[in-house]
CSV table of C-alpha atoms and ligand atoms in Angstrom, one decimal:
chain,number,residue,atom,x,y,z
A,1,MET,CA,2.4,100.1,53.8
A,2,GLU,CA,3.7,100.4,57.4
A,3,ILE,CA,4.1,104.1,57.2
A,4,SER,CA,1.5,106.8,57.0
A,5,LYS,CA,3.7,109.8,55.9
A,6,LEU,CA,6.7,110.2,53.6
A,7,ASN,CA,7.6,113.8,54.1
A,8,PHE,CA,9.1,115.4,57.2
A,9,ASP,CA,11.0,118.4,58.4
A,10,VAL,CA,13.6,116.3,60.0
A,11,ILE,CA,14.5,112.6,59.7
A,12,VAL,CA,16.7,111.3,62.6
A,13,VAL,CA,18.6,108.1,61.7
A,14,GLY,CA,19.5,106.1,64.8
A,15,ALA,CA,17.6,106.1,68.1
A,16,GLY,CA,20.6,105.7,70.4
A,17,THR,CA,21.3,108.3,73.1
A,18,SER,CA,22.3,111.0,70.5
A,19,GLY,CA,19.4,110.4,68.1
A,20,ALA,CA,16.8,110.1,70.8
A,21,ILE,CA,17.8,113.5,72.1
A,22,ALA,CA,17.9,115.1,68.7
A,23,ALA,CA,14.5,113.8,67.8
A,24,ARG,CA,13.0,114.8,71.1
A,25,PHE,CA,14.2,118.4,71.0
A,26,ALA,CA,13.4,118.8,67.3
A,27,ALA,CA,9.8,117.6,68.0
A,28,GLN,CA,9.5,119.9,71.1
A,29,GLN,CA,10.3,122.8,68.8
A,30,GLY,CA,7.3,122.0,66.7
A,31,LEU,CA,9.1,120.2,63.8
A,32,LYS,CA,7.7,117.2,62.0
A,33,VAL,CA,10.1,114.5,62.9
A,34,CYS,CA,10.6,110.9,61.8
A,35,LEU,CA,12.9,108.8,63.9
A,36,ILE,CA,14.2,105.4,62.6
A,37,ASP,CA,16.3,102.7,63.9
A,38,SER,CA,17.5,99.4,62.4
A,39,ASN,CA,17.1,97.6,65.7
A,40,THR,CA,13.9,96.2,67.3
A,41,ARG,CA,12.2,98.7,69.5
A,42,SER,CA,12.6,96.6,72.7
A,43,GLU,CA,16.4,96.3,72.1
A,44,ILE,CA,17.2,100.0,71.5
A,45,GLY,CA,19.6,101.0,74.2
A,46,ASN,CA,21.2,97.6,74.6
A,47,LYS,CA,24.6,99.0,73.7
A,48,VAL,CA,28.0,97.5,74.7
A,49,CYS,CA,29.2,100.2,76.9
A,50,GLY,CA,30.8,101.1,80.3
A,51,ASP,CA,27.3,102.3,81.4
A,52,GLY,CA,28.6,105.6,83.0
A,53,VAL,CA,26.9,108.9,82.2
A,54,LEU,CA,28.2,112.2,83.3
A,55,ALA,CA,25.7,113.8,85.7
A,56,THR,CA,26.1,117.3,84.2
A,57,ILE,CA,24.2,116.4,81.0
A,58,PHE,CA,20.8,116.1,82.8
A,59,ASP,CA,21.0,119.7,84.2
A,60,PHE,CA,22.3,120.9,80.8
A,61,LEU,CA,19.3,119.4,78.9
A,62,HIS,CA,16.8,119.9,81.8
A,63,ILE,CA,15.8,116.3,81.7
A,64,SER,CA,15.3,113.9,84.6
A,65,PRO,CA,18.4,112.1,85.9
A,66,PRO,CA,18.4,108.3,86.0
A,67,LYS,CA,16.1,107.0,88.7
A,68,GLY,CA,14.1,103.9,89.6
A,69,ASP,CA,15.3,100.7,87.9
A,70,GLU,CA,17.4,102.6,85.5
A,71,PHE,CA,19.6,104.0,88.3
A,72,LEU,CA,22.3,101.9,89.8
A,73,SER,CA,24.7,104.3,91.5
A,74,LEU,CA,26.2,107.7,91.5
A,75,LYS,CA,30.0,107.9,91.6
A,76,ARG,CA,32.4,110.6,92.5
A,77,GLY,CA,34.8,110.2,89.5
A,78,PHE,CA,37.7,108.2,88.1
A,79,ARG,CA,41.0,107.0,89.3
A,80,LEU,CA,43.5,106.6,86.5
A,81,TYR,CA,46.2,104.0,87.5
A,82,SER,CA,49.7,103.8,86.1
A,83,PRO,CA,50.6,100.6,84.3
A,84,ASP,CA,52.3,99.2,87.5
A,85,GLN,CA,49.2,100.2,89.5
A,86,LYS,CA,51.5,101.7,92.1
A,87,SER,CA,50.2,105.3,91.6
A,88,SER,CA,47.1,107.0,90.4
A,89,LEU,CA,45.5,110.3,89.4
A,90,THR,CA,42.0,111.2,90.6
A,91,ILE,CA,39.5,113.1,88.5
A,92,LYS,CA,36.4,114.2,90.5
A,93,ILE,CA,33.4,114.3,88.2
A,94,PRO,CA,30.1,112.9,89.2
A,95,LEU,CA,28.7,110.2,87.0
A,96,TYR,CA,25.7,107.9,87.1
A,97,PHE,CA,25.8,104.2,86.5
A,98,VAL,CA,22.7,103.0,84.6
A,99,ASP,CA,21.0,99.9,83.4
A,100,ARG,CA,21.9,100.7,79.8
A,101,LEU,CA,18.9,99.1,78.2
A,102,ARG,CA,16.5,100.8,80.6
A,103,PHE,CA,18.3,104.2,80.1
A,104,GLY,CA,18.1,103.9,76.3
A,105,GLN,CA,14.5,102.8,76.4
A,106,ARG,CA,13.6,105.8,78.7
A,107,LEU,CA,15.2,108.3,76.3
A,108,LEU,CA,13.5,106.6,73.3
A,109,ASN,CA,10.1,106.7,75.0
A,110,GLU,CA,10.5,110.3,76.0
A,111,ALA,CA,11.4,111.1,72.4
A,112,ILE,CA,8.3,109.3,71.1
A,113,ASP,CA,6.1,111.0,73.8
A,114,SER,CA,7.5,114.5,72.8
A,115,GLY,CA,5.3,114.3,69.7
A,116,ILE,CA,7.5,112.9,66.9
A,117,ASP,CA,5.4,112.2,63.9
A,118,GLU,CA,6.7,108.7,63.1
A,119,PHE,CA,8.9,106.2,64.8
A,120,LEU,CA,10.0,103.2,62.7
A,121,ASP,CA,12.0,100.4,64.3
A,122,LYS,CA,13.6,97.6,62.3
A,123,THR,CA,14.0,100.2,59.5
A,124,ARG,CA,17.5,100.6,58.0
A,125,ALA,CA,18.8,103.7,56.3
A,126,ILE,CA,20.5,102.4,53.1
A,127,ASN,CA,21.4,105.6,51.3
A,128,LEU,CA,20.9,109.3,51.1
A,129,THR,CA,18.8,110.9,48.4
A,130,TYR,CA,19.6,114.3,46.9
A,131,ASN,CA,18.0,117.1,45.0
A,132,LYS,CA,20.1,119.9,43.3
A,133,GLU,CA,20.6,121.7,46.6
A,134,GLY,CA,21.9,118.7,48.5
A,135,VAL,CA,20.6,115.9,50.7
A,136,ASP,CA,16.8,115.8,50.7
A,137,GLY,CA,16.0,112.5,52.4
A,138,ILE,CA,17.0,108.8,52.8
A,139,LYS,CA,16.2,105.5,51.2
A,140,VAL,CA,15.2,103.0,53.8
A,141,ARG,CA,14.4,99.3,54.0
A,142,LEU,CA,11.3,98.9,56.1
A,143,LYS,CA,10.5,96.1,58.6
A,144,ASN,CA,8.6,94.3,55.9
A,145,GLY,CA,11.6,94.3,53.5
A,146,SER,CA,10.2,96.9,51.1
A,147,LYS,CA,12.3,99.9,50.1
A,148,VAL,CA,11.0,103.4,50.3
A,149,ASP,CA,12.3,107.0,49.9
A,150,LEU,CA,11.5,109.3,52.9
A,151,LYS,CA,11.9,113.0,52.2
A,152,SER,CA,13.0,115.7,54.7
A,153,LYS,CA,14.3,119.2,54.8
A,154,ILE,CA,17.1,118.0,57.1
A,155,VAL,CA,18.6,114.6,57.9
A,156,ILE,CA,20.3,114.2,61.3
A,157,ASP,CA,22.5,111.1,61.2
A,158,ALA,CA,23.0,109.5,64.6
A,159,SER,CA,23.6,106.0,63.4
A,160,GLY,CA,26.9,105.4,65.3
A,161,CYS,CA,30.5,104.7,64.5
A,162,TYR,CA,30.0,102.8,61.3
A,163,SER,CA,27.4,105.1,59.8
A,164,THR,CA,26.5,104.0,56.3
A,165,LEU,CA,25.3,107.5,55.4
A,166,ARG,CA,28.6,109.1,56.4
A,167,ARG,CA,30.6,106.5,54.5
A,168,THR,CA,28.6,106.9,51.3
A,169,ILE,CA,27.7,110.7,51.3
A,170,LYS,CA,28.7,112.6,48.2
A,171,SER,CA,30.5,115.4,50.0
A,172,THR,CA,33.9,117.1,49.9
A,173,LEU,CA,33.5,118.2,53.5
A,174,ILE,CA,32.6,115.0,55.4
A,175,THR,CA,35.2,112.5,56.2
A,176,ASN,CA,33.8,109.2,55.0
A,177,GLU,CA,36.1,106.6,56.6
A,178,ILE,CA,37.5,106.9,60.1
A,179,PRO,CA,41.2,105.8,60.0
A,180,LYS,CA,41.8,102.5,61.7
A,181,ARG,CA,44.3,104.1,64.1
A,182,ASP,CA,41.4,106.2,65.5
A,183,LEU,CA,39.2,103.2,66.3
A,184,VAL,CA,39.5,101.3,69.6
A,185,LEU,CA,38.1,97.8,69.9
A,186,CYS,CA,36.6,97.0,73.3
A,187,PHE,CA,35.4,93.9,75.1
A,188,ARG,CA,33.5,93.9,78.3
A,189,SER,CA,31.5,91.8,80.8
A,190,ILE,CA,28.8,92.8,83.2
A,191,VAL,CA,29.3,90.5,86.2
A,192,LYS,CA,27.1,89.9,89.2
A,193,LEU,CA,29.0,88.9,92.3
A,194,PRO,CA,27.7,87.6,95.7
A,195,SER,CA,26.1,90.3,97.8
A,196,LYS,CA,28.6,93.0,98.9
A,197,SER,CA,31.6,91.3,97.4
A,198,LYS,CA,34.9,92.2,98.9
A,199,LEU,CA,36.1,92.6,95.4
A,200,ILE,CA,34.2,95.8,95.1
A,201,GLN,CA,36.3,97.9,97.4
A,202,ASP,CA,36.4,101.5,96.0
A,203,LEU,CA,32.6,101.9,95.4
A,204,ASP,CA,32.9,105.7,95.0
A,205,TYR,CA,35.3,105.7,92.0
A,206,CYS,CA,35.7,104.0,88.7
A,207,THR,CA,39.1,102.5,87.9
A,208,LEU,CA,40.9,103.0,84.7
A,209,ILE,CA,44.3,101.3,84.1
A,210,ILE,CA,46.6,102.1,81.2
A,211,ASP,CA,49.2,99.7,80.1
A,212,PRO,CA,50.3,100.3,76.5
A,213,ASP,CA,53.2,97.8,76.6
A,214,LYS,CA,51.4,94.7,77.7
A,215,ARG,CA,47.7,94.5,78.8
A,216,SER,CA,45.9,97.2,76.9
A,217,PRO,CA,47.9,98.6,73.9
A,218,GLY,CA,46.3,101.7,72.7
A,219,GLY,CA,43.4,101.7,75.2
A,220,PHE,CA,42.7,100.9,78.8
A,221,ILE,CA,41.3,98.4,81.3
A,222,TRP,CA,38.3,99.5,83.2
A,223,TYR,CA,36.7,98.3,86.4
A,224,PHE,CA,33.4,100.1,87.1
A,225,PRO,CA,31.5,99.0,90.2
A,226,LYS,CA,27.9,99.8,89.0
A,227,SER,CA,26.4,98.8,92.3
A,228,GLU,CA,27.5,96.8,95.4
A,229,THR,CA,27.1,93.6,93.5
A,230,ILE,CA,27.4,94.4,89.8
A,231,ILE,CA,30.6,95.4,88.0
A,232,ASN,CA,31.3,96.4,84.4
A,233,ILE,CA,34.8,95.3,83.5
A,234,GLY,CA,36.4,95.6,80.2
A,235,LEU,CA,39.4,96.3,78.0
A,236,GLY,CA,40.0,98.5,75.0
A,237,THR,CA,42.8,98.2,72.5
A,238,PHE,CA,44.0,99.0,69.0
A,239,ILE,CA,41.8,97.5,66.4
A,240,GLN,CA,44.6,95.3,65.0
A,241,TYR,CA,44.4,93.3,68.2
A,242,LYS,CA,41.0,91.9,67.0
A,243,GLY,CA,42.1,88.3,67.1
A,244,LEU,CA,43.6,88.7,70.6
A,245,ILE,CA,41.1,90.8,72.5
A,246,LYS,CA,39.1,88.0,74.1
A,247,GLU,CA,42.3,86.3,75.3
A,248,TYR,CA,43.7,89.6,76.7
A,249,PHE,CA,40.3,90.3,78.3
A,250,GLN,CA,40.2,86.9,80.0
A,251,LYS,CA,43.8,86.9,81.1
A,252,TYR,CA,44.3,90.5,82.2
A,253,VAL,CA,40.8,91.6,83.2
A,254,PHE,CA,38.4,88.8,84.0
A,255,ASP,CA,40.8,86.5,85.8
A,256,TYR,CA,42.5,89.4,87.5
A,257,PHE,CA,39.4,90.9,89.0
A,258,ILE,CA,37.2,87.9,89.4
A,259,THR,CA,39.0,85.6,91.7
A,260,GLN,CA,36.1,83.7,93.1
A,261,THR,CA,33.9,81.0,91.6
A,262,ASN,CA,30.4,82.1,92.4
A,263,PHE,CA,29.6,84.8,89.9
A,264,ASP,CA,27.0,85.3,87.1
A,265,ILE,CA,28.0,86.8,83.8
A,266,ILE,CA,25.0,89.0,82.9
A,267,SER,CA,26.5,89.9,79.5
A,268,SER,CA,29.7,89.7,77.5
A,269,ALA,CA,30.3,91.5,74.2
A,270,GLY,CA,32.6,93.6,72.1
A,271,CYS,CA,32.2,96.9,70.2
A,272,VAL,CA,34.2,99.6,68.6
A,273,VAL,CA,34.5,103.2,69.8
A,274,PRO,CA,35.9,106.1,67.6
A,275,LEU,CA,38.7,107.7,69.6
A,276,ARG,CA,39.7,110.9,67.9
A,277,ARG,CA,38.7,114.5,67.6
A,278,SER,CA,35.4,115.4,65.9
A,279,LEU,CA,34.8,115.3,62.2
A,280,LEU,CA,36.2,118.7,61.0
A,281,SER,CA,32.8,119.5,59.4
A,282,CYS,CA,29.8,117.7,60.9
A,283,ALA,CA,27.4,119.2,58.3
A,284,ASP,CA,26.7,119.6,54.6
A,285,ASN,CA,23.7,120.9,52.6
A,286,GLY,CA,20.6,119.3,54.3
A,287,ILE,CA,22.5,117.0,56.7
A,288,MET,CA,24.1,117.1,60.2
A,289,PHE,CA,26.0,114.2,61.9
A,290,VAL,CA,25.9,113.7,65.7
A,291,GLY,CA,27.4,111.4,68.3
A,292,ASP,CA,29.6,108.5,67.3
A,293,ALA,CA,28.7,109.0,63.6
A,294,ALA,CA,30.6,112.4,63.9
A,295,CYS,CA,33.3,111.1,66.3
A,296,HIS,CA,32.0,113.1,69.2
A,297,VAL,CA,33.5,110.8,71.9
A,298,ASP,CA,36.1,112.4,74.2
A,299,PRO,CA,39.3,110.9,72.9
A,300,ALA,CA,41.0,111.1,76.3
A,301,ASN,CA,38.6,108.9,78.1
A,302,GLY,CA,36.1,107.2,75.7
A,303,GLY,CA,33.0,108.9,77.1
A,304,GLY,CA,30.5,109.6,74.4
A,305,ILE,CA,27.0,109.4,75.8
A,306,ASP,CA,26.8,112.9,77.3
A,307,VAL,CA,28.7,114.5,74.4
A,308,GLY,CA,26.4,112.8,71.8
A,309,MET,CA,23.3,114.0,73.7
A,310,ARG,CA,24.7,117.6,73.7
A,311,ALA,CA,25.3,117.3,69.9
A,312,GLY,CA,21.8,116.0,69.4
A,313,TYR,CA,20.4,118.9,71.3
A,314,TYR,CA,22.4,121.4,69.3
A,315,ALA,CA,21.5,119.7,66.0
A,316,ALA,CA,17.8,120.1,66.9
A,317,GLN,CA,18.2,123.8,67.7
A,318,VAL,CA,20.1,124.5,64.4
A,319,ALA,CA,17.5,122.5,62.5
A,320,LYS,CA,14.7,124.6,64.0
A,321,ASN,CA,16.4,127.8,63.0
A,322,ALA,CA,17.1,126.5,59.5
A,323,ILE,CA,13.5,125.4,59.0
A,324,TYR,CA,12.1,128.7,60.3
A,325,ALA,CA,14.4,130.5,58.0
A,326,ASN,CA,13.5,128.2,55.1
A,327,ASP,CA,17.1,127.6,54.3
A,328,TYR,CA,18.6,124.1,54.8
A,329,SER,CA,21.8,124.9,53.0
A,330,LEU,CA,25.2,124.5,54.6
A,331,ASN,CA,25.3,128.3,55.1
A,332,THR,CA,22.7,128.0,57.8
A,333,LEU,CA,23.7,124.6,59.1
A,334,TRP,CA,27.3,125.8,59.5
A,335,ASP,CA,26.1,127.2,62.9
A,336,TYR,CA,26.1,123.6,64.1
A,337,ASN,CA,29.8,123.3,63.3
A,338,SER,CA,30.6,126.5,65.1
A,339,ILE,CA,28.6,125.4,68.2
A,340,ILE,CA,30.3,122.0,68.2
A,341,MET,CA,33.8,123.4,67.9
A,342,SER,CA,33.3,126.0,70.6
A,343,ASP,CA,31.5,123.6,73.0
A,344,PHE,CA,33.7,120.5,72.9
A,345,GLY,CA,35.3,120.2,69.5
A,346,ALA,CA,38.4,122.3,70.3
A,347,LYS,CA,38.7,120.6,73.7
A,348,HIS,CA,38.6,117.2,72.1
A,349,ALA,CA,41.3,118.2,69.6
A,350,VAL,CA,43.5,118.9,72.6
A,351,SER,CA,42.5,115.6,74.2
A,352,ASP,CA,43.4,113.8,71.0
A,353,ILE,CA,47.0,114.8,71.4
A,354,ILE,CA,47.0,113.5,74.9
A,355,ARG,CA,45.3,110.3,73.6
A,356,LEU,CA,48.1,109.8,71.1
A,357,PHE,CA,50.8,110.6,73.7
A,358,PHE,CA,49.4,108.0,76.1
A,359,GLN,CA,48.7,105.4,73.4
A,360,TYR,CA,52.3,105.3,72.2
A,361,LYS,CA,54.4,106.0,75.3
A,362,PRO,CA,56.1,103.0,76.9
A,363,SER,CA,54.6,101.9,80.2
A,364,LYS,CA,57.7,102.7,82.1
A,365,ASP,CA,57.4,106.4,81.1
A,366,LEU,CA,53.8,106.5,82.2
A,367,ASN,CA,54.7,104.9,85.5
A,368,PHE,CA,57.3,107.6,85.9
A,369,ILE,CA,54.9,110.5,84.9
A,370,ILE,CA,52.2,109.4,87.4
A,371,LYS,CA,54.5,108.3,90.2
A,372,LYS,CA,56.6,111.5,90.1
A,373,ASN,CA,53.5,113.7,90.0
A,374,ILE,CA,54.6,115.2,86.7
A,375,LEU,CA,51.0,115.1,85.9
A,376,THR,CA,48.9,115.9,89.0
A,377,ASP,CA,45.2,115.5,89.9
A,378,THR,CA,44.8,119.2,89.1
A,379,ASP,CA,46.5,118.9,85.7
A,380,ILE,CA,44.4,116.0,84.6
A,381,SER,CA,41.2,117.6,85.9
A,382,LYS,CA,42.0,120.9,84.0
A,383,LEU,CA,42.7,118.8,80.9
A,384,TRP,CA,39.4,117.0,81.3
A,385,PHE,CA,37.2,120.1,82.1
A,386,HIS,CA,38.9,122.8,80.0
A,387,GLY,CA,41.2,121.0,77.5
A,388,GLU,CA,44.2,122.8,79.0
A,389,LEU,CA,47.5,121.5,80.3
A,390,ASP,CA,49.7,124.1,81.9
A,391,LEU,CA,52.8,122.2,83.1
A,392,ASN,CA,55.1,124.0,85.4
A,393,TYR,CA,58.5,123.0,84.1
A,394,LYS,CA,60.6,124.4,87.0
A,395,ALA,CA,58.5,122.4,89.4
A,396,ILE,CA,58.7,119.3,87.2
A,397,ILE,CA,62.5,119.5,86.9
A,398,LYS,CA,62.8,119.8,90.7
A,399,LYS,CA,60.6,116.7,91.1
A,400,VAL,CA,62.5,114.8,88.4
A,401,LEU,CA,65.8,115.6,89.9
A,402,LYS,CA,64.7,114.0,93.1
A,403,GLY,CA,64.4,110.7,91.2
A,404,ILE,CA,65.9,109.4,88.0
A,405,THR,CA,66.3,112.1,85.4
A,406,ARG,CA,64.7,111.6,82.1
A,407,PRO,CA,65.6,114.6,79.9
A,408,LYS,CA,64.1,113.0,76.8
A,409,LEU,CA,60.7,112.5,78.4
A,410,LEU,CA,60.8,116.1,79.7
A,411,LEU,CA,61.5,117.4,76.3
A,412,GLU,CA,58.6,115.4,74.9
A,413,LEU,CA,56.3,116.8,77.5
A,414,LYS,CA,57.4,120.2,76.5
A,415,SER,CA,56.7,119.6,72.9
A,416,LEU,CA,53.3,118.1,73.9
A,417,THR,CA,52.3,121.4,75.5
A,418,LYS,CA,53.7,123.3,72.5
A,419,TYR,CA,51.5,121.3,70.1
A,420,MET,CA,48.5,121.6,72.5
A,421,ASN,CA,48.8,125.4,72.4
A,422,LYS,CA,49.1,125.3,68.6
A,423,VAL,CA,45.9,123.2,68.4
A,424,ILE,CA,44.1,125.6,70.8
A,425,ASN,CA,45.0,128.6,68.7
A,426,LEU,CA,44.0,126.9,65.4
A,427,TYR,CA,40.7,125.8,66.8
A,428,LYS,CA,40.0,129.3,68.2
A,429,ASN,CA,40.0,130.3,64.6
A,430,TYR,CA,37.6,127.7,63.4
A,431,PRO,CA,36.0,129.3,60.3
A,432,ASN,CA,32.7,131.0,60.8
A,433,SER,CA,31.5,130.0,57.3
A,434,VAL,CA,32.3,127.3,54.8
A,435,ASN,CA,34.2,129.8,52.6
A,436,SER,CA,37.4,129.6,54.6
A,437,PHE,CA,37.0,126.0,55.7
A,438,GLU,CA,39.3,124.4,53.0
A,439,LYS,CA,42.3,126.6,54.0
A,440,TRP,CA,41.7,125.9,57.7
A,441,ARG,CA,41.3,122.1,57.1
A,442,GLU,CA,44.7,122.1,55.3
A,443,GLN,CA,46.3,123.8,58.3
A,444,GLU,CA,44.7,121.3,60.7
A,445,LYS,CA,45.8,118.4,58.6
A,446,SER,CA,49.4,119.6,58.4
A,447,LEU,CA,49.5,120.3,62.2
A,448,PHE,CA,48.2,116.8,63.0
A,449,GLU,CA,50.6,115.2,60.6
A,450,LYS,CA,53.4,116.8,62.6
A,451,ILE,CA,51.8,115.6,65.8
A,452,TYR,CA,51.5,112.0,64.4
A,453,LEU,CA,55.1,112.1,63.3
A,454,LYS,CA,56.2,113.4,66.7
A,455,PHE,CA,54.3,111.1,69.0
A,456,ILE,CA,53.5,108.0,66.9
A,457,LEU,CA,56.5,107.5,64.6
A,458,ASN,CA,59.1,108.9,66.9
B,501,FAD,C1,32.9,99.2,75.3
B,501,FAD,C2,32.4,100.7,75.3
B,501,FAD,C3,32.3,101.3,76.6
B,501,FAD,C4,31.9,102.6,76.6
B,501,FAD,N1,31.7,103.2,77.8
B,501,FAD,C5,31.1,104.5,77.9
B,501,FAD,C6,30.8,105.0,79.2
B,501,FAD,O1,30.9,104.4,80.2
B,501,FAD,N2,30.3,106.3,79.2
B,501,FAD,C7,30.1,107.0,78.0
B,501,FAD,O2,29.7,108.2,78.1
B,501,FAD,N3,30.4,106.5,76.8
B,501,FAD,C8,30.9,105.2,76.7
B,501,FAD,N4,31.2,104.7,75.5
B,501,FAD,C9,30.8,105.4,74.3
B,501,FAD,C10,29.3,105.5,74.1
B,501,FAD,O3,28.8,104.2,74.2
B,501,FAD,C11,29.0,106.0,72.7
B,501,FAD,O4,29.7,107.2,72.5
B,501,FAD,C12,27.5,106.4,72.6
B,501,FAD,O5,26.7,105.3,73.0
B,501,FAD,C13,27.1,106.8,71.2
B,501,FAD,O6,25.8,107.0,71.1
B,501,FAD,P1,25.2,107.3,69.6
B,501,FAD,O7,23.7,107.5,69.9
B,501,FAD,O8,25.9,108.3,68.9
B,501,FAD,O9,25.4,105.9,68.8
B,501,FAD,P2,24.9,104.5,69.1
B,501,FAD,O10,24.7,104.2,70.5
B,501,FAD,O11,25.8,103.6,68.4
B,501,FAD,O12,23.5,104.4,68.4
B,501,FAD,C14,23.3,104.3,67.0
B,501,FAD,C15,21.9,103.8,66.7
B,501,FAD,O13,21.8,103.8,65.3
B,501,FAD,C16,21.2,102.6,64.9
B,501,FAD,N5,21.6,102.4,63.5
B,501,FAD,C17,22.8,102.0,63.0
B,501,FAD,N6,22.9,102.0,61.7
B,501,FAD,C18,21.6,102.3,61.3
B,501,FAD,C19,21.0,102.5,60.0
B,501,FAD,N7,21.7,102.3,58.8
B,501,FAD,N8,19.7,102.8,59.9
B,501,FAD,C20,19.0,103.0,61.0
B,501,FAD,N9,19.5,102.9,62.3
B,501,FAD,C21,20.8,102.6,62.4
B,501,FAD,C22,21.7,101.5,65.8
B,501,FAD,O14,20.8,100.4,65.9
B,501,FAD,C23,21.7,102.3,67.2
B,501,FAD,O15,20.5,102.2,67.9
B,501,FAD,C24,31.6,103.3,75.4
B,501,FAD,C25,31.7,102.7,74.2
B,501,FAD,C26,32.1,101.4,74.1
B,501,FAD,C27,32.3,100.7,72.8
């Protein structure tokens, strides 16, 4: 037997950034924690990613920021380019670039050192187990191939976008399958260039380029200078472009940015990111979902590391309260839903409308919006930080009249803000208990169906 105990307060499934933080903070609160991951210990953290982590998360969690070999650079923010790349918007938000494997390994080691009871690598969660109150543990396949039931008061699922547990849970509250339209397929390379390459010009900012018509339908192209000699370049697109993504990446990203012959490809790989608002309930009796497993990625920009770490921290706090109160039912775990919705859930719901708007607008409209300053640096930053878009229509009309008038686009922008306000108001009234959840969920569903009709099918 590779395992000494079978009973825990909390089992955390997945030792990525979200799960490592959940396990660490649960253990620091004195809970008996088991952390498992299907990957080999030395590979945990080796995730296909853009490798940027918002700096604010380290202050929020009071943990050390990246340093030593894990640290590559600190950037000032993003520049979001129009499809024709003639104009851009700047979002100032400090973010670290990290060696992703070392960063993941550090978070994992800190979780293990925080006093978790058991860490099992190469151990896969296959299914949930239930008692009459709800989830009471998981069935796992251990490293040696044997299957065993691990029992816990609470399961925290941090096993990523394709979570087996979310897809198979017996629950009327949890969304099992993420719709394909909300999944973005990515392909990226990390490339080492000759020292201080001229290609890496804007070292202070990360570049995002949107081009829904041609180069990146439904996603964006990114160019992140991780250091003076290393770049992370990639492309995200609708999942139905699966057969084309490598070709698009080669043609529109690699060959475009890498024009010289002496380079080394450190790594090239693809992965899927859920790009939508959070699961409407991230909890049920005895279980909470965090990070990509709960769709906690910001749908407007694809950043999910910091948000998942936040969610992991919150799940640990709520687990502690539930265990001290000896009540692991949804009534107590509902606090987790309330915290998620008031921290970033409502903001992400607003970002989701922006995501849909940008995914389906023709490139020429996006060129126009950015070039004519219809969306300004201030607007986009307000949207990023506060989930608000407060367009000044008189000013916009003046700006537009100086150029080619596009009344249809203006009307669409107006309805965009109208729907954003509706979403804000709905999410302000997120239910404070499960009793009124069903009614709220119906309202949410009906509002987003209208939004899909307006921005996707129109
Ligand atoms: C190409 C790309 C670029 C990105 N760029 C950025 C970026 O620059 N900045 C940013 O903030 N975000 C970025 N993201 C998003 C970010 O990578 C994710 O949101 C974040 O890594 C999610 O962390 P997680 O811990 O929730 O899930 P994951 O990192 O997916 O971790 C899940 C863990 O669970 C384990 N696991 C899976 N199934 C099981 C099972 N059944 N049993 C046991 N263990 C299991 C896996 O081995 C893994 O270790 C990017 C995503 C992609 C795809």
